[in-house]
Coordinates of C-alpha atoms in Angstrom, one line a residue:
M1 CA 0.0 0.0 0.0
D2 CA 1.4 3.3 -1.0
T3 CA 1.2 6.7 0.8
L4 CA -1.8 8.0 -1.3
S5 CA -3.9 4.9 -0.6
A6 CA -3.1 5.1 3.2
L7 CA -4.1 8.8 3.2
F8 CA -7.3 8.0 1.4
Y9 CA -8.3 5.4 3.9
V10 CA -7.5 7.7 6.8
F11 CA -9.5 10.6 5.4
S12 CA -12.4 8.3 4.5
A13 CA -12.5 6.7 7.9
V14 CA -12.5 10.1 9.7
L15 CA -15.1 11.4 7.2
L16 CA -17.5 8.5 7.9
F17 CA -17.0 8.8 11.7
A18 CA -17.6 12.6 11.6
S19 CA -20.7 12.1 9.4
F20 CA -22.1 9.5 11.8
R21 CA -21.5 11.9 14.8
V22 CA -23.3 14.7 13.0
I23 CA -26.6 12.8 13.1
T24 CA -26.1 11.2 16.5
A25 CA -24.6 14.1 18.6
R26 CA -27.1 15.4 21.2
S27 CA -25.8 18.9 21.1
T28 CA -26.3 21.0 17.9
V29 CA -23.1 22.8 18.4
H30 CA -21.2 19.5 18.6
A31 CA -23.0 18.3 15.5
A32 CA -21.9 21.5 13.7
L33 CA -18.3 21.0 14.8
F34 CA -18.3 17.4 13.6
L35 CA -19.6 18.6 10.2
V36 CA -16.6 21.0 10.0
L37 CA -14.4 18.0 10.6
A38 CA -16.2 16.1 7.8
F39 CA -15.7 19.0 5.4
F40 CA -11.9 19.1 6.2
N41 CA -11.5 15.4 5.5
A42 CA -13.6 15.7 2.3
A43 CA -11.3 18.5 1.2
G44 CA -8.4 16.1 1.9
V45 CA -9.9 13.5 -0.4
W46 CA -10.4 16.0 -3.1
M47 CA -6.7 17.0 -2.8
L48 CA -5.7 13.4 -3.4
L49 CA -7.9 13.5 -6.5
Q50 CA -5.9 16.6 -7.7
A51 CA -9.0 18.8 -7.4
E52 CA -7.3 21.6 -5.5
F53 CA -9.8 24.3 -6.4
L54 CA -12.7 22.3 -5.1
A55 CA -10.8 21.4 -1.9
I56 CA -9.9 25.1 -1.2
A57 CA -13.5 26.2 -2.0
L58 CA -14.9 23.6 0.4
V59 CA -12.7 24.9 3.2
L60 CA -13.2 28.6 2.5
V61 CA -16.9 28.6 1.6
Y62 CA -18.4 25.9 3.8
V63 CA -16.1 25.8 6.8
G64 CA -15.1 29.5 6.8
A65 CA -18.5 31.0 6.1
V66 CA -21.5 28.6 6.1
M67 CA -20.6 26.7 9.2
V68 CA -19.6 29.8 11.1
L69 CA -23.0 31.4 10.2
F70 CA -24.8 28.2 11.2
L71 CA -23.1 28.2 14.6
F72 CA -24.2 31.8 15.1
V73 CA -27.8 31.0 14.1
V74 CA -27.9 28.0 16.4
M75 CA -26.6 30.1 19.3
M76 CA -29.0 32.9 18.6
L77 CA -32.2 30.8 18.2
D78 CA -31.5 28.8 21.3
V79 CA -33.3 25.7 20.0
N80 CA -34.8 23.4 22.6
V81 CA -33.3 20.1 21.5
D82 CA -35.1 18.1 24.2
A83 CA -38.5 19.2 23.0
M84 CA -37.6 18.2 19.4
R85 CA -36.5 14.8 20.5
Q86 CA -39.8 13.9 22.2
N87 CA -41.5 12.8 18.9
F88 CA -38.3 11.3 17.4
W89 CA -39.5 7.7 17.3
K90 CA -42.9 8.8 16.0
H91 CA -41.4 10.2 12.8
F92 CA -38.7 7.6 12.5
P93 CA -40.4 5.3 10.0
V94 CA -41.0 8.2 7.5
A95 CA -37.5 9.5 8.0
G96 CA -36.1 6.0 7.5
L97 CA -38.0 5.5 4.3
V98 CA -36.8 8.9 3.0
G99 CA -33.2 8.0 3.9
V100 CA -33.4 4.6 2.1
L101 CA -34.8 6.3 -1.0
I102 CA -32.0 8.8 -1.0
A103 CA -29.4 6.1 -0.5
L104 CA -30.9 4.1 -3.4
E105 CA -30.9 7.1 -5.7
M106 CA -27.3 7.9 -4.8
A107 CA -26.2 4.3 -5.4
L108 CA -28.0 4.3 -8.8
V109 CA -26.3 7.5 -9.8
L110 CA -22.9 6.2 -8.7
M111 CA -23.3 2.9 -10.4
T112 CA -24.3 4.5 -13.7
G113 CA -21.6 7.1 -13.4
F114 CA -18.9 4.5 -13.1
G115 CA -20.0 3.0 -16.5
V116 CA -19.4 6.3 -18.4
R117 CA -16.8 6.2 -21.1
E118 CA -13.4 7.5 -20.2
A119 CA -12.8 11.2 -20.6
P120 CA -10.7 12.3 -23.6
A121 CA -7.1 13.2 -23.0
A122 CA -6.5 16.8 -22.1
T123 CA -5.0 19.0 -24.8
P124 CA -1.8 21.0 -24.2
E125 CA -3.9 24.2 -24.2
A126 CA -6.2 22.9 -21.4
I127 CA -3.2 21.8 -19.4
E128 CA -1.7 25.3 -19.6
M129 CA -5.0 26.9 -18.5
G130 CA -5.3 24.9 -15.3
N131 CA -8.2 23.3 -13.4
T132 CA -9.6 26.6 -12.1
K133 CA -10.0 28.3 -15.4
L134 CA -11.4 25.2 -17.1
L135 CA -13.9 24.8 -14.3
G136 CA -15.0 28.4 -14.7
I137 CA -15.4 28.1 -18.4
E138 CA -17.4 24.9 -18.0
M139 CA -19.7 26.4 -15.3
Y140 CA -20.4 29.6 -17.1
T141 CA -21.0 28.1 -20.5
N142 CA -22.5 24.6 -20.3
Y143 CA -23.9 24.8 -16.8
I144 CA -25.0 28.4 -16.6
Y145 CA -28.7 27.6 -16.0
P146 CA -28.1 25.2 -13.1
L147 CA -25.7 27.8 -11.7
Q148 CA -28.5 30.4 -11.8
V149 CA -30.9 28.0 -10.1
A150 CA -28.4 27.4 -7.3
A151 CA -27.9 31.1 -6.9
V152 CA -31.7 31.7 -6.5
L153 CA -31.9 28.9 -3.9
L154 CA -29.1 30.5 -1.9
L155 CA -30.9 33.8 -2.1
V156 CA -34.1 32.2 -0.8
A157 CA -32.1 30.7 2.1
I158 CA -30.6 34.1 3.0
I159 CA -34.0 35.7 3.0
A160 CA -35.4 32.9 5.2
A161 CA -32.5 33.2 7.6
I162 CA -33.1 37.0 7.9
A163 CA -36.8 36.5 8.4
L164 CA -36.1 34.0 11.2
T165 CA -33.7 36.3 13.1
L166 CA -35.9 39.5 12.7
R167 CA -39.0 38.2 14.3
R168 CA -40.6 40.5 16.8
R169 CA -40.3 39.7 20.5
K170 CA -42.6 41.0 23.2
D171 CA -39.9 41.4 25.8
S172 CA -37.7 43.6 23.6
R173 CA -38.1 47.4 23.0
Y174 CA -37.9 48.6 19.4
I175 CA -37.4 52.2 18.2
D176 CA -38.2 53.1 14.7
P177 CA -35.1 54.8 13.1
A178 CA -37.4 57.0 11.0
D179 CA -39.1 58.4 14.1
Q180 CA -35.6 59.2 15.5
V181 CA -34.7 61.1 12.4
R182 CA -37.9 63.2 12.3
V183 CA -37.8 64.3 15.9
T184 CA -37.4 68.0 16.6
K185 CA -35.7 70.0 19.2
A186 CA -39.0 70.9 20.9
Q187 CA -39.8 67.2 21.3
R188 CA -36.4 66.4 22.7
L189 CA -36.1 69.3 25.2
R190 CA -38.7 70.8 27.5
V191 CA -37.9 73.8 29.7
L192 CA -39.8 73.9 33.0
Q193 CA -40.1 77.0 35.2
I194 CA -40.1 76.2 38.8
K195 CA -40.6 78.8 41.4
P196 CA -37.9 78.9 44.1
V197 CA -38.9 77.8 47.6
V198 CA -37.1 79.7 50.4
D199 CA -37.4 78.3 53.9
T200 CA -38.1 81.1 56.5
P201 CA -35.8 80.9 59.5
A202 CA -37.4 80.0 62.8
A203 CA -37.6 82.7 65.6
S204 CA -34.7 82.4 68.0
T205 CA -34.7 83.6 71.7
P206 CA -31.9 85.7 73.2
S207 CA -29.2 83.7 75.0
G208 CA -29.4 85.7 78.3
D209 CA -33.2 85.6 78.7
E210 CA -34.5 82.3 80.1
P211 CA -38.2 81.7 80.6
T212 CA -39.3 81.7 84.2
S213 CA -42.0 79.4 85.6
G214 CA -42.6 81.0 89.1
G215 CA -43.6 84.3 90.5
K216 CA -41.5 87.4 91.0
A217 CA -37.8 87.2 91.8

């Protein structure tokens, strides 16, 4: 076994373990961190396949942006995982059926994909352009419509995330910025005229005169 085969088995084993822990971890934060580990190992597999651009894009886009955003959303929403797990076994048959269908579809795609004829040899011009430029030409010429559909789906996901985080809460105070801009000086400042109150000093008796309680001296 050479070094590339050993690295492939190591990356694949860690990838399968991290993927299993994503769906079995009790904490959503731990599940997100295991998903980051799965992305890193998938990028390692792509590096072994000499797909450097895809590996770097996976690390920069998914690990550096998507998963960080996902962690912020999980911490902001404060999802009650215990309440979600109460009806887990009730929906397990439907979820299992959907999972089996997805696995069969992926197996069918992979089995038919392995039977495709070999790709033609790369021309010297294509070798000089590199993988990144060839991938860009292929995406923006032959696959421009699927790329636009994916962009629309990402836009819908962004709008949905903003709508979830901007919901009104009863225990928070909200001030309209437009009202703050339209406010005038008279509304901000009010001058009150208060009459001064002066305390009158109490009448004091002379120090040499003491009140007498009897008759004449």
